[in-house]
Coordinates of C-alpha atoms in Angstrom, one line a residue:
M1431 CA 0.0 0.0 0.0
E1432 CA 1.1 3.6 -0.6
E1433 CA 1.4 6.2 2.1
Q1434 CA -1.2 8.9 1.8
K1435 CA -2.2 10.8 4.9
E1436 CA -5.2 12.8 3.5
H1437 CA -8.0 12.6 1.1
E1438 CA -9.9 15.6 -0.2
F1439 CA -13.5 15.5 -1.5
N1440 CA -16.1 18.3 -1.9
K1441 CA -14.0 20.7 0.2
F1442 CA -13.8 18.2 3.1
I1443 CA -10.3 16.9 4.0
Y1444 CA -10.0 13.4 5.6
Y1445 CA -6.8 13.3 7.5
F1446 CA -4.8 10.7 9.5
N1447 CA -1.2 10.5 10.5
Y1448 CA -0.6 7.1 12.0
D1449 CA 3.1 7.8 12.8
K1450 CA 2.0 10.6 15.2
G1451 CA -0.5 8.4 17.0
E1452 CA -3.4 10.8 16.1
L1453 CA -7.0 9.9 15.7
P1454 CA -8.4 10.3 12.2
R1455 CA -10.1 13.7 11.6
I1456 CA -12.2 15.5 9.1
E1457 CA -11.4 19.2 8.3
H1458 CA -14.3 21.3 7.1
S1459 CA -15.5 24.9 7.2
K1460 CA -18.9 24.3 9.0
Q1461 CA -19.4 25.9 12.4
T1462 CA -20.3 23.4 15.1
P1463 CA -23.8 24.1 16.4
Q1464 CA -24.4 24.9 20.1
Y1465 CA -27.1 22.3 20.3
L1466 CA -27.7 19.0 18.6
F1467 CA -31.1 17.2 18.3
K1468 CA -32.2 13.6 18.3
Y1469 CA -35.7 12.8 16.9
Y1470 CA -37.3 9.7 18.3
G1471 CA -40.4 7.7 17.3
F1472 CA -42.4 6.5 20.3
G1473 CA -41.5 2.9 20.9
K1474 CA -40.0 0.6 23.5
N1475 CA -36.4 0.7 22.3
N1476 CA -36.3 4.5 22.0
I1477 CA -37.9 5.0 25.4
E1478 CA -35.4 2.5 27.0
A1479 CA -32.5 4.4 25.4
F1480 CA -33.8 7.8 26.5
A1481 CA -34.7 6.7 30.1
N1482 CA -31.3 5.0 30.5
S1483 CA -29.3 7.8 28.9
Y1484 CA -27.6 6.1 26.0
L1485 CA -27.3 6.6 22.3
Y1486 CA -27.0 3.8 19.9
A1487 CA -23.8 3.7 17.7
S1488 CA -25.2 2.0 14.6
H1489 CA -23.2 -0.3 12.4
P1490 CA -23.4 0.9 8.7
F1491 CA -25.6 -2.1 7.9
E1492 CA -28.3 -0.7 10.2
L1493 CA -28.5 2.7 8.5
N1494 CA -31.6 3.6 6.5
D1495 CA -29.9 4.3 3.2
I1496 CA -27.9 1.6 1.4
L1497 CA -25.5 4.1 0.0
D1498 CA -24.7 5.5 3.4
S1499 CA -21.4 4.2 4.7
S1500 CA -21.6 1.5 2.1
R1501 CA -19.0 -1.2 1.7
F1502 CA -19.1 -0.4 -2.0
L1503 CA -17.4 2.9 -1.3
F1504 CA -14.1 0.9 -1.0
F1505 CA -12.4 0.2 -4.3
T1506 CA -8.8 -0.2 -5.6
S1507 CA -7.3 1.3 -8.7
K1508 CA -4.4 -1.2 -8.7
T1509 CA -4.0 -4.8 -7.9
I1510 CA -3.3 -5.3 -4.2
Q1511 CA -0.1 -7.1 -3.7
F1512 CA 0.1 -10.6 -2.3
E1513 CA 2.2 -9.4 0.7
D1514 CA -0.7 -7.1 1.7
Y1515 CA -3.2 -10.0 1.4
E1516 CA -0.9 -12.1 3.5
K1517 CA -0.4 -9.5 6.2
F1518 CA -4.1 -8.7 6.4
Y1519 CA -5.6 -12.2 6.4
F1520 CA -3.0 -13.9 8.6
Q1521 CA -3.6 -11.3 11.3
E1522 CA -6.7 -13.5 11.9
K1523 CA -6.1 -17.2 12.5
K1524 CA -8.1 -20.0 10.9
V1525 CA -9.1 -18.0 7.8
F1526 CA -7.5 -20.5 5.5
K1527 CA -6.5 -24.1 6.3
T1528 CA -3.4 -24.2 4.0
E1529 CA -1.1 -21.8 2.2
K1530 CA -2.1 -23.4 -1.1
E1531 CA -5.7 -22.6 -0.4
F1532 CA -4.8 -19.0 0.4
I1533 CA -2.7 -18.6 -2.8
Q1534 CA -5.6 -19.8 -4.9
F1535 CA -7.9 -17.4 -3.1
Y1536 CA -5.5 -14.6 -4.0
K1537 CA -5.4 -15.5 -7.6
D1538 CA -9.1 -15.7 -7.9
D1539 CA -9.7 -12.5 -6.1
I1540 CA -7.4 -10.3 -8.1
K1541 CA -9.2 -11.4 -11.2
N1542 CA -12.4 -10.0 -9.5
D1543 CA -10.9 -6.6 -8.7
C1544 CA -10.0 -7.7 -5.2
S1545 CA -13.6 -7.7 -4.2
E1546 CA -13.4 -10.3 -1.4
Y1547 CA -10.4 -8.5 0.0
L1548 CA -12.3 -5.2 0.1
S1549 CA -15.4 -6.7 1.5
H1550 CA -13.4 -8.4 4.3
L1551 CA -11.5 -5.2 4.9
Y1552 CA -14.8 -3.3 5.3
N1553 CA -16.2 -5.9 7.7
V1554 CA -13.1 -6.0 9.9
T1555 CA -12.9 -2.2 10.2
S1556 CA -16.6 -1.6 10.7
N1557 CA -16.5 -4.0 13.6
Y1558 CA -14.7 -1.2 15.5
Y1559 CA -16.9 1.8 14.5
G1560 CA -20.3 3.1 15.3
V1561 CA -22.3 6.0 14.0
I1562 CA -24.5 8.2 16.2
S1563 CA -26.7 10.5 14.0
L1564 CA -28.0 13.8 15.2
S1565 CA -29.4 16.9 13.6
G1566 CA -28.0 20.4 13.9
K1567 CA -31.4 22.0 13.2
E1568 CA -34.1 22.4 15.8
D1569 CA -37.0 23.5 13.6
N1570 CA -36.5 20.7 11.1
V1571 CA -39.9 20.5 9.3
L1572 CA -39.1 17.1 7.7
M1573 CA -37.4 15.4 10.6
W1574 CA -40.6 15.6 12.7
P1575 CA -42.8 13.7 10.3
H1576 CA -40.1 11.4 8.9
Y1577 CA -38.7 10.2 12.2
T1578 CA -41.4 10.7 14.8
Q1579 CA -44.6 10.8 12.7
E1580 CA -45.5 13.8 14.8
K1581 CA -46.2 11.5 17.7
G1582 CA -42.7 11.0 19.1
F1583 CA -40.3 13.4 20.8
Q1584 CA -37.2 15.4 20.2
V1585 CA -34.2 15.7 22.6
K1586 CA -32.2 18.8 22.6
F1587 CA -28.5 18.2 23.6
K1588 CA -25.9 20.8 24.6
T1589 CA -23.2 19.9 22.1
D1590 CA -20.1 20.4 24.4
D1591 CA -21.8 18.6 27.2
I1592 CA -22.9 15.6 25.2
L1593 CA -19.3 15.1 23.8
K1594 CA -17.7 15.6 27.2
S1595 CA -20.1 13.2 29.0
I1596 CA -19.7 10.5 26.4
S1597 CA -15.9 10.8 26.6
N1598 CA -16.0 10.6 30.4
L1599 CA -18.2 7.5 30.4
L1600 CA -16.4 5.5 27.6
G1601 CA -14.4 2.4 28.5
S1602 CA -10.6 2.4 28.6
Y1603 CA -10.3 1.1 25.1
D1604 CA -13.1 3.2 23.6
R1605 CA -12.7 6.5 21.7
I1606 CA -14.7 9.3 20.3
I1607 CA -13.2 9.7 16.8
G1608 CA -15.0 13.1 16.5
L1609 CA -18.2 15.0 15.8
F1610 CA -18.5 15.8 12.0
P1611 CA -21.1 17.3 9.7
M1612 CA -22.2 15.2 6.8
N1613 CA -20.6 15.9 3.4
Y1614 CA -23.6 16.1 1.1
T1615 CA -22.9 15.6 -2.5
A1616 CA -24.7 15.2 -5.9
K1617 CA -22.6 12.1 -6.6
I1618 CA -21.1 9.7 -4.1
Q1619 CA -17.6 8.7 -5.2
P1620 CA -15.8 5.6 -3.9
I1621 CA -12.4 6.0 -2.3
D1622 CA -9.3 4.2 -3.6
V1623 CA -7.9 2.2 -0.6
F1624 CA -4.8 1.4 -2.5
K1625 CA -3.5 4.9 -1.7
F1626 CA -3.5 4.3 2.1
R1627 CA -1.2 2.4 4.4
R1628 CA -4.1 2.0 6.9
F1629 CA -7.8 2.1 6.5
D1630 CA -8.9 4.9 8.9
I1631 CA -9.3 7.5 6.1
P1632 CA -11.4 5.2 3.9
L1633 CA -13.6 4.3 6.9
I1634 CA -14.3 7.8 8.1
Y1635 CA -14.8 9.0 4.5
S1636 CA -17.4 6.2 3.9
T1637 CA -19.3 7.2 7.0
N1638 CA -19.3 10.9 6.1
V1639 CA -20.5 11.2 2.5
K1640 CA -24.2 11.2 1.7
L1641 CA -26.4 12.2 -1.3
D1642 CA -27.6 15.8 -1.1
S1643 CA -31.2 14.5 -1.2
W1644 CA -30.6 14.1 2.5
E1645 CA -29.3 17.6 3.2
Y1646 CA -32.6 18.6 4.8
E1647 CA -31.5 16.6 7.9
K1648 CA -28.5 18.9 8.6
E1649 CA -26.9 15.8 10.1
W1650 CA -23.9 15.7 12.4
R1651 CA -22.4 12.4 13.4
I1652 CA -20.5 11.3 16.4
L1653 CA -18.1 8.5 15.4
I1654 CA -17.4 6.0 18.2
S1655 CA -14.7 3.4 18.2
K1656 CA -15.0 0.4 20.5
P1657 CA -13.3 -3.1 20.3
K1658 CA -15.4 -5.7 18.6
M1659 CA -18.9 -4.2 18.6
G1660 CA -20.1 -6.9 16.2
I1661 CA -21.4 -7.1 12.6
P1662 CA -25.1 -7.6 12.0
F1663 CA -24.8 -9.5 8.7
E1664 CA -28.4 -10.7 9.0
K1665 CA -29.7 -7.2 8.3
L1666 CA -28.3 -7.3 4.7
G1667 CA -30.6 -8.2 1.8
F1668 CA -30.2 -11.9 0.6
S1669 CA -27.5 -12.5 3.2
D1670 CA -26.9 -16.0 4.4
I1671 CA -24.1 -15.0 6.8
K1672 CA -24.8 -15.2 10.5
N1673 CA -24.2 -12.2 12.7
H1674 CA -20.6 -11.9 13.9
D1675 CA -20.4 -11.4 17.6
F1676 CA -23.3 -9.0 17.4
E1677 CA -25.2 -7.8 20.5
P1678 CA -26.9 -4.4 20.4
K1679 CA -25.7 -3.6 24.0
K1680 CA -22.1 -3.4 22.7
R1681 CA -23.1 -0.4 20.7
Y1682 CA -24.8 1.5 23.6
T1683 CA -23.0 4.8 24.3
K1684 CA -23.8 6.3 27.7
Y1685 CA -24.1 10.0 28.3
S1686 CA -24.9 12.2 31.3
I1687 CA -28.5 13.3 31.6
D1688 CA -27.2 16.8 32.4
A1689 CA -26.2 17.1 28.7
I1690 CA -29.9 17.4 27.8
D1691 CA -31.2 21.0 27.6
S1692 CA -34.8 20.2 27.1
I1693 CA -37.3 17.8 25.3
C1694 CA -40.2 18.5 23.0
L1695 CA -43.2 16.3 22.4
G1696 CA -44.7 15.9 19.0
F1697 CA -47.9 17.8 18.1
N1698 CA -49.9 14.5 18.0
F1699 CA -48.2 12.9 21.1
F1700 CA -51.4 13.0 23.1
S1701 CA -53.6 11.7 20.2
G1702 CA -57.1 10.6 21.0
S1703 CA -56.4 7.1 19.8
D1704 CA -53.9 6.7 22.6
F1705 CA -55.1 9.1 25.4
I1706 CA -58.4 10.1 27.0
N1707 CA -58.1 13.9 26.9
K1708 CA -60.2 16.3 28.9
L1709 CA -60.0 20.1 28.8
I1710 CA -60.6 21.3 32.3
G1711 CA -59.5 24.9 31.9
E1712 CA -58.4 27.5 29.4
K1713 CA -54.8 26.2 29.6
E1714 CA -55.2 22.9 31.5
I1715 CA -55.7 19.5 30.0
E1716 CA -56.2 16.2 31.8
V1717 CA -54.7 13.2 30.0
Q1718 CA -54.8 9.5 30.6
P1719 CA -53.3 6.7 28.5
R1720 CA -56.0 4.4 27.3
K1721 CA -55.7 1.1 29.2
E1722 CA -56.7 -1.0 26.2
I1723 CA -53.7 0.0 24.0
D1724 CA -50.5 -2.0 24.0
Q1725 CA -48.3 1.0 24.9
C1726 CA -50.3 2.2 27.9
D1727 CA -47.6 1.1 30.4
L1728 CA -44.9 2.6 28.2
Y1729 CA -46.6 6.0 28.1
I1730 CA -46.9 5.9 31.9
Q1731 CA -43.2 5.0 32.2
F1732 CA -42.2 7.9 29.9
L1733 CA -44.4 10.5 31.5
D1734 CA -43.3 9.6 35.0
F1735 CA -39.7 9.9 33.9
I1736 CA -39.9 13.3 32.3
I1737 CA -41.9 14.6 35.3
D1738 CA -39.2 13.4 37.7
T1739 CA -36.2 14.4 35.5
F1740 CA -37.1 17.4 33.3
S1741 CA -39.3 19.7 35.3
G1742 CA -39.5 23.0 33.6
K1743 CA -37.8 21.7 30.4
V1744 CA -40.7 20.1 28.6
Y1745 CA -42.3 21.5 25.4
I1746 CA -45.0 20.5 23.0
S1747 CA -44.7 21.1 19.3
G1748 CA -47.3 23.5 17.9
V1749 CA -48.6 25.6 15.0
K1750 CA -49.3 29.3 14.7
Y1751 CA -50.5 31.8 12.2
E1752 CA -48.3 34.7 11.2
T1753 CA -49.0 37.6 8.8
D1754 CA -46.7 38.5 6.0
L1755 CA -46.0 42.1 4.8
E1756 CA -49.0 42.0 2.6
G1757 CA -51.3 41.0 5.5
S1758 CA -51.7 37.4 4.3
P1759 CA -51.7 34.7 7.0
Y1760 CA -49.3 31.8 6.8
L1761 CA -48.4 28.9 9.1
I1762 CA -45.3 28.4 11.2
R1763 CA -44.2 25.7 13.6
T1764 CA -43.8 26.6 17.3
K1765 CA -43.1 24.9 20.6
E1766 CA -44.7 25.8 23.9
R1767 CA -43.3 25.0 27.3
V1768 CA -45.7 23.0 29.4
V1769 CA -45.8 21.8 33.0
I1770 CA -46.8 18.1 33.4
S1771 CA -47.8 16.7 36.8
K1772 CA -49.2 13.4 37.9
L1773 CA -52.7 13.5 39.5
K1774 CA -53.3 9.9 40.4
E1775 CA -52.6 6.4 39.0
S1776 CA -52.3 7.0 35.3
K1777 CA -53.9 10.5 35.1
Y1778 CA -51.8 13.5 34.3
L1779 CA -52.3 17.3 34.2
I1780 CA -50.8 19.4 31.4
V1781 CA -50.6 23.1 32.0
R1782 CA -49.8 25.4 29.1
T1783 CA -47.5 28.3 30.1
G1784 CA -47.9 30.5 27.1
E1785 CA -44.1 30.6 26.7
I1786 CA -44.0 30.0 22.9
I1787 CA -40.9 29.8 20.7
K1788 CA -41.6 30.5 17.0
F1789 CA -39.7 28.9 14.1
N1790 CA -39.8 30.9 10.9
Y1791 CA -38.5 29.4 7.7

């Protein structure tokens, strides 16, 4: 392999100097936002993550776009030498039974553009990386419907605090590679691994480029490195490979609850299909999860948690009319702070405070 310490694409520079013992990094011109946002649909796994203060560092196979962090982003412009195959494969024991078998594998693979080598390279390196996706935009009109269906919730993190708390709670062999904005592009170009002595740059590049169709997300990612987090092969289409040492808990990434600035519930969180809602005052609403629904206990668990933990920091997403310069009305999104208290058993009281934050677009 050649020795190249950086790769430039679309005004982003992917840099790594192994000799200096540095972590790989991405240089860019975007300003780090003061706050980062996580949008959650309402479900058992999301409530468990929120209540237990952890973020999930996804393997690339678990992402919702097959081009995102894809293994097909690795290619080689030249034939990889036998010595490199030998060094890479024999770091792992029992891959081949005999040297003859290995030599035949090499001959076959170079005829196929080293595809098995690149696939194995991707699998080995991705076993040590995880992706935590966040948004840098609070008033994200598409994130609410796409990720919460307007029934979930949004968590507002203080950027410096979430990074510090994750770093403080990581294990001794774990690392935060960094917080990086996505590099949105009209065309996703693969990276030539032949140019690199190590594979840190190809890996961080693959996790950072995304089609500009996704730019509305304003995504920032925290890249986490942990030993042997596992590979969920069974999540691939037409895969007959069993998962490799994969347990979701290995990808849990703890943070301090103090890193949360506030939370915002979706506009339809207290829907009539899930709650009995009773207006008892101009700004007071009594709500009770319907006992007949499957998520009744989960709603109680969630509401009890935010009452105990986020008093004064809870909002509900809303809608408001504004008037333009010509006097015509138009709609904007808002959020209003509310106070939620428990009345008895599974009944709760929501009091609107009138403290409204407007989001103009």
